Structure formats: C-alpha cells, structure tokens
PDB file of C-alpha atoms and ligand atoms in Angstrom:
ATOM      1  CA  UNK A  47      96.259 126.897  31.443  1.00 61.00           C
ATOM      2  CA  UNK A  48      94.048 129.253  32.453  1.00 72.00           C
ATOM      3  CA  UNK A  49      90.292 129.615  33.327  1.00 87.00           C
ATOM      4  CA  UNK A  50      87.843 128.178  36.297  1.00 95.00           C
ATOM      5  CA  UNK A  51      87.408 124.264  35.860  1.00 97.00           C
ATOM      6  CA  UNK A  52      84.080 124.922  34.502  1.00 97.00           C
ATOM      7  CA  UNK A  53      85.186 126.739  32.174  1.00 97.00           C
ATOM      8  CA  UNK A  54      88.082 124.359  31.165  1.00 97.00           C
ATOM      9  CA  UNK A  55      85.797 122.036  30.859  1.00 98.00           C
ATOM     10  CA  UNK A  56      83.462 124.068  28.302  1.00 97.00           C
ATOM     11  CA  UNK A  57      86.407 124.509  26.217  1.00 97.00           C
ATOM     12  CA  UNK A  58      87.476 121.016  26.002  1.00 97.00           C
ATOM     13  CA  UNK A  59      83.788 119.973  25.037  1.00 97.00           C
ATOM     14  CA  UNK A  60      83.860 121.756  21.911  1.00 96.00           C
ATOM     15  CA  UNK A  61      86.801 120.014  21.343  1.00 95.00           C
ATOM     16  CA  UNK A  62      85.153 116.404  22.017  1.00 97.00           C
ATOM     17  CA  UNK A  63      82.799 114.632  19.074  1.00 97.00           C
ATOM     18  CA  UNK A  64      79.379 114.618  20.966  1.00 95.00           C
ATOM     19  CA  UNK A  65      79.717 110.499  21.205  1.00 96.00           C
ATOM     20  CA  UNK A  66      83.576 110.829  22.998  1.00 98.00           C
ATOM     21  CA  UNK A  67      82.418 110.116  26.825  1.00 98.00           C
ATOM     22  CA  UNK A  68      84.624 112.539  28.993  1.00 98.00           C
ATOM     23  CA  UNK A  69      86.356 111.202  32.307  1.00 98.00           C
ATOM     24  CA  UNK A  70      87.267 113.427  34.536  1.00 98.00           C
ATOM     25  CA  UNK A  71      90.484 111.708  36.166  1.00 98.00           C
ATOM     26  CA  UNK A  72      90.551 112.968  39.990  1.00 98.00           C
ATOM     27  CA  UNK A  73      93.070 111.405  41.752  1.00 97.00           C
ATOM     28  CA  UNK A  74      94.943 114.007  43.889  1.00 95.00           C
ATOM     29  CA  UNK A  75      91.896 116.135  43.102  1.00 97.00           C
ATOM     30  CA  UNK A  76      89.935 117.825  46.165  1.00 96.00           C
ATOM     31  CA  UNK A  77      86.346 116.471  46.884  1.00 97.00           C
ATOM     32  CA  UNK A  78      85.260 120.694  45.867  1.00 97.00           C
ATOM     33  CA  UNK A  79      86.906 120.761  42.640  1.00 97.00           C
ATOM     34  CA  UNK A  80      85.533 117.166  42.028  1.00 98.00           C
ATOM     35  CA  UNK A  81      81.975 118.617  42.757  1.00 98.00           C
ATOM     36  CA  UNK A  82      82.647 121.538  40.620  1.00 98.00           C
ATOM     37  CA  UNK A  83      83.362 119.466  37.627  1.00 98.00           C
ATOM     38  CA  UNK A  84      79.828 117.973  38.663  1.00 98.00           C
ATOM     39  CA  UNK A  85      78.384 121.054  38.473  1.00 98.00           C
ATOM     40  CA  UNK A  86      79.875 121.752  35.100  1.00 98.00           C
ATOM     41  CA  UNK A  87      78.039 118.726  34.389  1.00 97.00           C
ATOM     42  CA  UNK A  88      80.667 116.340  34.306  1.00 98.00           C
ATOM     43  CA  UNK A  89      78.982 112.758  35.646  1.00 98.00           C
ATOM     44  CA  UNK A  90      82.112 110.348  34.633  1.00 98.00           C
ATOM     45  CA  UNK A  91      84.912 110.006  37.434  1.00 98.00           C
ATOM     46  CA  UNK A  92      87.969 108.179  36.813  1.00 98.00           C
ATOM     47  CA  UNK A  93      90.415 107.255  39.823  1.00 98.00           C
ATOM     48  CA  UNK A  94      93.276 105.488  39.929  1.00 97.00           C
ATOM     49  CA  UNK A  95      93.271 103.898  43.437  1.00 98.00           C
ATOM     50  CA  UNK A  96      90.547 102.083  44.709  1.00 98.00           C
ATOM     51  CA  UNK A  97      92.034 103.246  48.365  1.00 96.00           C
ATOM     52  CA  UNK A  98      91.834 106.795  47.693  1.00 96.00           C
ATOM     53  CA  UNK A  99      88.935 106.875  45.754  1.00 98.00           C
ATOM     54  CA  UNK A 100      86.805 105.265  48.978  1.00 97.00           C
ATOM     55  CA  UNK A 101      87.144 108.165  50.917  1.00 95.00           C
ATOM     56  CA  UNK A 102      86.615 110.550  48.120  1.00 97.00           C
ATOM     57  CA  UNK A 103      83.085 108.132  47.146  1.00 97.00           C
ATOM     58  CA  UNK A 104      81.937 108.411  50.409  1.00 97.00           C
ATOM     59  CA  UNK A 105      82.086 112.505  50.762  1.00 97.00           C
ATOM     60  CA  UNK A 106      79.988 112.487  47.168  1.00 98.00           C
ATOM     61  CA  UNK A 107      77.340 110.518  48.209  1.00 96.00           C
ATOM     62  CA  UNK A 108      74.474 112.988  47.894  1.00 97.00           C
ATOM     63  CA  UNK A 109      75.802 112.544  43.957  1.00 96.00           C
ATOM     64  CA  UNK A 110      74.343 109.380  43.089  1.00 88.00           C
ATOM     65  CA  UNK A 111      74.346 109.584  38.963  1.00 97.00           C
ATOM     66  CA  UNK A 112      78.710 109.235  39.183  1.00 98.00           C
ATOM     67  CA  UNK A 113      79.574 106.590  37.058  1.00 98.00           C
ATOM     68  CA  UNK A 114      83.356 105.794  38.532  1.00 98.00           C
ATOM     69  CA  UNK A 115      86.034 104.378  36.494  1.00 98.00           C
ATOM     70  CA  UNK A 116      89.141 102.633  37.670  1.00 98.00           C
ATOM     71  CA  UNK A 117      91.650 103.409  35.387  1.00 98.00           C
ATOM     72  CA  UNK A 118      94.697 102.310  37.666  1.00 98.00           C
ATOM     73  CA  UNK A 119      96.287  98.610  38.208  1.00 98.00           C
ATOM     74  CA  UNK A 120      94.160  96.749  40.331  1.00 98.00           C
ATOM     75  CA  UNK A 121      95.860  94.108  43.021  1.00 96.00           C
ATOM     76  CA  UNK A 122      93.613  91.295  43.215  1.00 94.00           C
ATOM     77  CA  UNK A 123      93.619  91.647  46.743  1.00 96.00           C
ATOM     78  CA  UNK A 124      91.643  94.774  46.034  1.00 98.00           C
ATOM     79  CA  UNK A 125      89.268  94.095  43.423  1.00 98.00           C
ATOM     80  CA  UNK A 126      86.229  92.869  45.819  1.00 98.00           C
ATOM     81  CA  UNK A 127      86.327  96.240  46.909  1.00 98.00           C
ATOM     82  CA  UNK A 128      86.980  97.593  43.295  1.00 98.00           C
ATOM     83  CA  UNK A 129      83.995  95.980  42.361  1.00 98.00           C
ATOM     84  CA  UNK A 130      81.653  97.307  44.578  1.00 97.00           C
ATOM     85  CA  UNK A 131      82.933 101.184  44.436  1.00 97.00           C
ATOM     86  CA  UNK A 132      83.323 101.266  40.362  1.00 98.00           C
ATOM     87  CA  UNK A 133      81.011 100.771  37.527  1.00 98.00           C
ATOM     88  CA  UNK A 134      84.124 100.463  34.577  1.00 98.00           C
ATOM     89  CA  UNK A 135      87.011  99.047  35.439  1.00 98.00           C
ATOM     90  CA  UNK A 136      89.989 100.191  32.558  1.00 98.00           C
ATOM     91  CA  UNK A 137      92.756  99.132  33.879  1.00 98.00           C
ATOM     92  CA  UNK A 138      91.850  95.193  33.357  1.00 98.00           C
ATOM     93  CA  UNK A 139      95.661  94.276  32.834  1.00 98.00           C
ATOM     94  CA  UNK A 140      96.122  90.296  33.327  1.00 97.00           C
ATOM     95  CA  UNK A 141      93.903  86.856  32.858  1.00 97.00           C
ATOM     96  CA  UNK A 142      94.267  86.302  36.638  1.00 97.00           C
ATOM     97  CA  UNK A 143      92.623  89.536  37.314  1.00 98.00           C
ATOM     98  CA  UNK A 144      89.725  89.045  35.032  1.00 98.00           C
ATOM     99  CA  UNK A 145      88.999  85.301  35.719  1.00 98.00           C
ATOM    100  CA  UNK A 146      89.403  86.669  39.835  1.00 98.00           C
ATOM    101  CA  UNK A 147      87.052  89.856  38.721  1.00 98.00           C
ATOM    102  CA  UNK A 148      84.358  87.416  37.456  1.00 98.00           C
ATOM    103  CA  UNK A 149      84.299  85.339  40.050  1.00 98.00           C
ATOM    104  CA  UNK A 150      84.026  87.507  42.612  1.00 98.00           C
ATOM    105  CA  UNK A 151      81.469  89.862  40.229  1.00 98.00           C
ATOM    106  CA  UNK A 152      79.108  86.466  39.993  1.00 98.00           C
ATOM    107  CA  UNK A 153      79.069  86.295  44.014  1.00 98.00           C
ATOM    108  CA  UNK A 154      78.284  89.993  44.275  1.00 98.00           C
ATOM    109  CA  UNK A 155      75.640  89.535  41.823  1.00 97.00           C
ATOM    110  CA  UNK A 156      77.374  92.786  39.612  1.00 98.00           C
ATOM    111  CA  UNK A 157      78.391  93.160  36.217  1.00 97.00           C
ATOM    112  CA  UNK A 158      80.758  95.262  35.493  1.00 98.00           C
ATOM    113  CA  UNK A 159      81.765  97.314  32.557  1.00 98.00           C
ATOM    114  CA  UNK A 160      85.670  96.382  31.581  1.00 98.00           C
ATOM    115  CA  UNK A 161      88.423  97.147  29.262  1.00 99.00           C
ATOM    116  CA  UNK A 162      91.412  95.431  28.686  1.00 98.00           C
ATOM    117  CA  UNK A 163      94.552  97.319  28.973  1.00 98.00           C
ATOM    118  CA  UNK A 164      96.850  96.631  26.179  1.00 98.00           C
ATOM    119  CA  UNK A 165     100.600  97.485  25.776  1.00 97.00           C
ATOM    120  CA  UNK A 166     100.900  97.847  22.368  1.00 96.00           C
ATOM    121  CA  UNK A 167     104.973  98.823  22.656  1.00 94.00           C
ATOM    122  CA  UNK A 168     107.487  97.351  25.104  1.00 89.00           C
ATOM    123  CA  UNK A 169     106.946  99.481  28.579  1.00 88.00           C
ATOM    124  CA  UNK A 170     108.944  98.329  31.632  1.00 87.00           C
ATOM    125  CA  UNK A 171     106.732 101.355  33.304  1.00 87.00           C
ATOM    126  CA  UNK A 172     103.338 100.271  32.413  1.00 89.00           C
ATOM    127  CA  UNK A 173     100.968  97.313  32.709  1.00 94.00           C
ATOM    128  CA  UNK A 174      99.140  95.524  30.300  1.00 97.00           C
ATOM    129  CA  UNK A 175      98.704  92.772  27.561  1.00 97.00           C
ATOM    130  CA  UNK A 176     100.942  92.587  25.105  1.00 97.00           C
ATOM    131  CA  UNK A 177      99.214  91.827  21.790  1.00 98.00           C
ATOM    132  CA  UNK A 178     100.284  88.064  21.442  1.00 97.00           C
ATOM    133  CA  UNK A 179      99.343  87.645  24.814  1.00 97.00           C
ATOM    134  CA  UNK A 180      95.883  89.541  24.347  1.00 98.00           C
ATOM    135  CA  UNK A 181      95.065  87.243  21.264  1.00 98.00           C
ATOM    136  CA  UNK A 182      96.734  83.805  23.447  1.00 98.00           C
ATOM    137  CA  UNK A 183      93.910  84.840  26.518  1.00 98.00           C
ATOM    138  CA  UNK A 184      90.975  85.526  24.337  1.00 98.00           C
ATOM    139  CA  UNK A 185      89.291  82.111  24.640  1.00 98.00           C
ATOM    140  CA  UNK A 186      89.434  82.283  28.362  1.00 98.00           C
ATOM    141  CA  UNK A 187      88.322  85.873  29.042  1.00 98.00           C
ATOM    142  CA  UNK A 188      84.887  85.386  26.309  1.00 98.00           C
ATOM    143  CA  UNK A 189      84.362  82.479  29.513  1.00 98.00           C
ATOM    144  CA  UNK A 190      84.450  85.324  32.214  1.00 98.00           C
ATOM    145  CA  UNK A 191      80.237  85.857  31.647  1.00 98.00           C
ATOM    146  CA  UNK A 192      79.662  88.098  34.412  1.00 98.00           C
ATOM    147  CA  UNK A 193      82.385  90.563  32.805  1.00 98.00           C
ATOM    148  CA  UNK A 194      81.098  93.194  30.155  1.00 98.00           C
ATOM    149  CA  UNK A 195      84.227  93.524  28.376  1.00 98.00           C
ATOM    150  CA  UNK A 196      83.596  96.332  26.114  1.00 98.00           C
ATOM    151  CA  UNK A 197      87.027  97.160  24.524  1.00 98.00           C
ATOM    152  CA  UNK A 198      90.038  98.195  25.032  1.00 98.00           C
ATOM    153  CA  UNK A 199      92.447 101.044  26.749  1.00 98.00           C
ATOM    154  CA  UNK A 200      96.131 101.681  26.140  1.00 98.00           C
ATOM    155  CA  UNK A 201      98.547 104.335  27.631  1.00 97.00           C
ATOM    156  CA  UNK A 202     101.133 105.095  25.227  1.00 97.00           C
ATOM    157  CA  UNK A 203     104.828 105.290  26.324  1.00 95.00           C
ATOM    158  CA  UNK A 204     106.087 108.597  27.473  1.00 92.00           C
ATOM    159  CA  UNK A 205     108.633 110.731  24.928  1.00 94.00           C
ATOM    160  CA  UNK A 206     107.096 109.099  21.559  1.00 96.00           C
ATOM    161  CA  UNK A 207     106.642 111.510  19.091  1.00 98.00           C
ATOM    162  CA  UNK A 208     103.168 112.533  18.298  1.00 98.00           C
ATOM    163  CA  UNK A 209     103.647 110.409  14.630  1.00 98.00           C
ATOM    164  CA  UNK A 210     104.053 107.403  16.936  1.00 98.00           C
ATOM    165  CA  UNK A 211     101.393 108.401  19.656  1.00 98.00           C
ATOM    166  CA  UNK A 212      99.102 108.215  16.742  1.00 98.00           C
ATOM    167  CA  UNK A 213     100.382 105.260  14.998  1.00 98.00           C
ATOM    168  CA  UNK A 214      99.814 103.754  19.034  1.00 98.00           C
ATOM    169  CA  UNK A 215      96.215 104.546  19.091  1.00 98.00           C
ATOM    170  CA  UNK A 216      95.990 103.503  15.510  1.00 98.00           C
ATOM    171  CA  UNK A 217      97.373 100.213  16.585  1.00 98.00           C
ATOM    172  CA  UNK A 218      94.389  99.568  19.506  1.00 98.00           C
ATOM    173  CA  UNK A 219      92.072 100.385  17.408  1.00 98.00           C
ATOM    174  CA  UNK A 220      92.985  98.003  14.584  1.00 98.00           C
ATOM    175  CA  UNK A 221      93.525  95.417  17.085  1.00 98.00           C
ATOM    176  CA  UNK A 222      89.947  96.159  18.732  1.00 98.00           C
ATOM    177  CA  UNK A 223      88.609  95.846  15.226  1.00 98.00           C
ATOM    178  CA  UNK A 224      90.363  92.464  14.803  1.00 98.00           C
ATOM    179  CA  UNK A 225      89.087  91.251  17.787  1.00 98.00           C
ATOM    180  CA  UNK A 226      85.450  92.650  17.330  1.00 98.00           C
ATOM    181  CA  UNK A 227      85.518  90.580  13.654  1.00 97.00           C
ATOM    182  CA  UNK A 228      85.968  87.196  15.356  1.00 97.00           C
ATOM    183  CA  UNK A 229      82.503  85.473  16.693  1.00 92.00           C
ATOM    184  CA  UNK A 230      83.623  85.645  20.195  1.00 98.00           C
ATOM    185  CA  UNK A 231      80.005  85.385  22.291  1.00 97.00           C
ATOM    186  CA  UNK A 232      81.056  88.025  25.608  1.00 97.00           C
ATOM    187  CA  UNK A 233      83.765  90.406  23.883  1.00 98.00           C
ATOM    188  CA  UNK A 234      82.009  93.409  22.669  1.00 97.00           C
ATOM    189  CA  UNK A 235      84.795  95.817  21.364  1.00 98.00           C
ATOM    190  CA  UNK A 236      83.104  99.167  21.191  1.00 97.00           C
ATOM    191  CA  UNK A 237      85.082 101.109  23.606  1.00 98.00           C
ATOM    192  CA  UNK A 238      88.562 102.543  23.180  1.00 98.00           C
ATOM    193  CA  UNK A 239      89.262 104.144  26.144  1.00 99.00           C
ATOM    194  CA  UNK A 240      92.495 106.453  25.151  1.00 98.00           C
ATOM    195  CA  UNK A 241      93.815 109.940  25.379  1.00 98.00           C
ATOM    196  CA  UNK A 242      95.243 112.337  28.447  1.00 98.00           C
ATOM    197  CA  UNK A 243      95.464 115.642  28.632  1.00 98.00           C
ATOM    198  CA  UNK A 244      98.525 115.743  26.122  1.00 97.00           C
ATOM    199  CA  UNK A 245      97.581 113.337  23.760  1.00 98.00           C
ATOM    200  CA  UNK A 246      93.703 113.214  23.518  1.00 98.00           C
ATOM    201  CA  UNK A 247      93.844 114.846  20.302  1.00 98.00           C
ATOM    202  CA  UNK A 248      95.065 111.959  18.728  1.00 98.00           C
ATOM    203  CA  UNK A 249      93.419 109.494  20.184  1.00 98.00           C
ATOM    204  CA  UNK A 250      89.873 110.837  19.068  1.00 98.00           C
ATOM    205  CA  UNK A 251      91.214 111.337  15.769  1.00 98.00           C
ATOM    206  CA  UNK A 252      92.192 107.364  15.943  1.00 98.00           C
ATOM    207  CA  UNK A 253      88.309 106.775  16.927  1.00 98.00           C
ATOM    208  CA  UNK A 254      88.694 106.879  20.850  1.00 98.00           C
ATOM    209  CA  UNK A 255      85.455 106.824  22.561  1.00 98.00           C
ATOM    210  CA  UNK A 256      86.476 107.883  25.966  1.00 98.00           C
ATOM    211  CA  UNK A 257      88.849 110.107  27.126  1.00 98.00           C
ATOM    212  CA  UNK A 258      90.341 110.223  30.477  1.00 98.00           C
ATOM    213  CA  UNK A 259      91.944 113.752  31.456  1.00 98.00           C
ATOM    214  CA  UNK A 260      93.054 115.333  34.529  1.00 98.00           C
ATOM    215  CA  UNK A 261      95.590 118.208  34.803  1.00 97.00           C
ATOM    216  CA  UNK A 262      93.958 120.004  31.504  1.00 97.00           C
ATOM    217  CA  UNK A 263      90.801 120.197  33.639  1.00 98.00           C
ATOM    218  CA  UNK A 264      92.514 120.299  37.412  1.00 97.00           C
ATOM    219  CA  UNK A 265      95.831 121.614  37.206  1.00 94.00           C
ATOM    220  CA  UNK A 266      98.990 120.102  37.933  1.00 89.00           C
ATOM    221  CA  UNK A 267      99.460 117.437  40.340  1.00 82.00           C
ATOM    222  CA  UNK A 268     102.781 117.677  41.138  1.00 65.00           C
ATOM    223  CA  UNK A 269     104.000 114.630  39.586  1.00 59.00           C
TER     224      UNK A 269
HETATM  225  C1  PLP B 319      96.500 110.097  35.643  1.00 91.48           C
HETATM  226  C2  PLP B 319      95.903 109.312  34.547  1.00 91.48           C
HETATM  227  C3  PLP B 319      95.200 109.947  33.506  1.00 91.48           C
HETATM  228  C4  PLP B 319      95.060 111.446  33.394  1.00 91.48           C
HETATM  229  O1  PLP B 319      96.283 112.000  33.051  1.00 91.48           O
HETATM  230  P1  PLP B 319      96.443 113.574  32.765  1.00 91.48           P
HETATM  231  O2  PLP B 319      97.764 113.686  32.131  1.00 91.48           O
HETATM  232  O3  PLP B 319      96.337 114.239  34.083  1.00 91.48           O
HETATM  233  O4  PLP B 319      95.305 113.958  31.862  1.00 91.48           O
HETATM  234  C5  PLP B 319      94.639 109.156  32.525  1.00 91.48           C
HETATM  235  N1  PLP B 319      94.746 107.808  32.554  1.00 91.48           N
HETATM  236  C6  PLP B 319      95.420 107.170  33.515  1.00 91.48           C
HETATM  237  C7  PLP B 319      95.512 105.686  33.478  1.00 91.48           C
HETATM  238  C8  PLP B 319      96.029 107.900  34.542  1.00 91.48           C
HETATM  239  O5  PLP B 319      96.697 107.250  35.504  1.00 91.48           O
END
C-alpha cells in the first residue's frame, strides 16, 4: 500500500459507485489521521468500541457533520451510551439488544439508524443472527418503533474463497430482499452494509451500499 491517506482515499473512490456510502473504520486509528480522512472529505466514521470511540468523539468535536457508526458488538450494558455517541448502529446482533436499544432510544427521545447483523454461515468467531433466527425475531423487532432498521450487515468468515465471499454477500442480499417483500410496517431493508478492505469488491458487486474499510485507508493495525 502506498500513498498519503488522502490519496488512498481518492483511489478507492473511483473504485466506489457514487451511491456506495464509504466508512472510514478508525479504531486503533490516531485522532490526526482520523482528521485527515476528514479533510479528504471523508464524513462517515465507523468504530468498533463505544469505549474507545468516546475519547476519540470528544477530541473531534469542532467536526460536527461526523456521522459515527458502531460496527462492533454492543453489551447492553453499553448501549445507553452507544446511543447517545452514534448515529448507525451495525452491529445490531440479538432481539435483547434491539428491544433494550428501543427502549432506551424512546427515553432519550433518539432514533437511531440500525442494521441487523446476520451470520449467514456457522462462525464460532462472530456474532449475529442466523437466518432462521432472523426470520423467527422479525415480528418482534417491526414492534421496536423508535428503531430505524434499515437493513442488514454481515462479516463473512475468514479463509472462504472469494467464490464463497461472493456467494455470502449474495446470500444477505437475497435475504434483505426477502425481508423487504413482506409488509412489515418499521423494517426498511435498503442498506447492506458489507465489504472490508479485502473483500469490498465483492460486496459492491453483490449491491452493498456501504462499505466499511480501515487498513486499505490507515495501514495495518497490528492485528
Ligand atoms: C475492523 C472492522 C472493519 C474494517 O476492517 P479492515 O480489514 O481494516 O478494512 C470493518 N468492519 C468491522 C465490523 C470491523 O470490525
């Protein structure tokens, strides 16, 4: 990887379809290279801690047109304070954590913008709904009215081939589509929020509508 992260940045635009909203994942990331990526014009920040994205929200500040996304699992212990640092929450994983996000959203008077994390193959490693259990909560989470669920996000495994990355993203999307088709009154399933820095390829070309990439526009993390 080479390049400044503006310029990274540049590069990976021309990549994107104009409509493919870009989320600049910072976790590990310095508060400088966060407001470089700012500067590059960047305005979508996606953290995965709601802990180490506090201190991080409180430097920025003088930034006020960040739209933050959580795109790590959220404890419900947390998610008060989740809900008043993010706009999108991604990483929407189980019906206890949406039914506790909406109640606490309707006493905050805040409506958040949320995707449901779905596993769509077996992964000890990774939260989420499985698909049966996505369809089983469906009735319940169209009741969670202060929640703007707005589609869906998946992670694939790690060491798939890129055949089956695809055929992963495939899957969500088909299963958002599914979902979108029934007359459900507060599931809106216009968002697929899928892709990192080695797969994003793929997921636009299965329709994703956000991407969420960090070392491609940082560096590596050391992880
Ligand atoms: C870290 C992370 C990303 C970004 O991953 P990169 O490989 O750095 O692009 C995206 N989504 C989630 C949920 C993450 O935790």
């Amino acid at each position: 990887m080479t390049g400044s992260i503006t310029e990274r940045i540049a590069q990976i635009r021309q990549q994107l379809p104009p409509d493919v909203r870009l989320i600049a994942v910072t976790k590990r990331v310095s508060v400088e290279a966060i407001r470089e990526a700012y500067q590059a014009g960047v305005r979508d920040f996606g953290e995965s801690q709601v802990q180490e994205a506090a201190a991080k929200q409180d430097e920025l500040q003088d930034l006020p047109d960040i739209t933050w996304h959580l795109i790590g699992h959220l404890q419900s212990n947390k998610a008060k304070k989740a809900l008043t640092q993010f706009q999108w929450i991604h990483s929407c994983d189980s019906l206890k954590l949406a039914q506790r996000l909406n109640q606490l959203a309707c006493e905050l008077a805040v409506s958040p913008q949320i995707c449901l994390q779905v596993k769509i193959m077996p992964d000890p490693h990774k939260y989420g709904w499985t698909i049966p259990e996505l369809l089983e909560a469906l009735p319940e989470l169209d009741q969670c009215k202060a929640l703007q669920i707005q589609g869906l996000m998946t992670i694939p495994p790690l060491g798939l081939s890129r055949q089956e990355t695809l055929g992963v993203f495939e899957r969500t999307r088909d299963l958002a589509n599914e979902i979108g088709q029934q007359n459900w009154s507060n599931l809106r399933m216009h968002q697929l929020s899928m892709g990192m820095s080695e797969d994003y390829a793929l997921a636009i070309q299965a329709g994703a509508t956000m991407v969420r990439l960090g070392r491609i526009i940082f560096g590596e993390r050391g992880d």
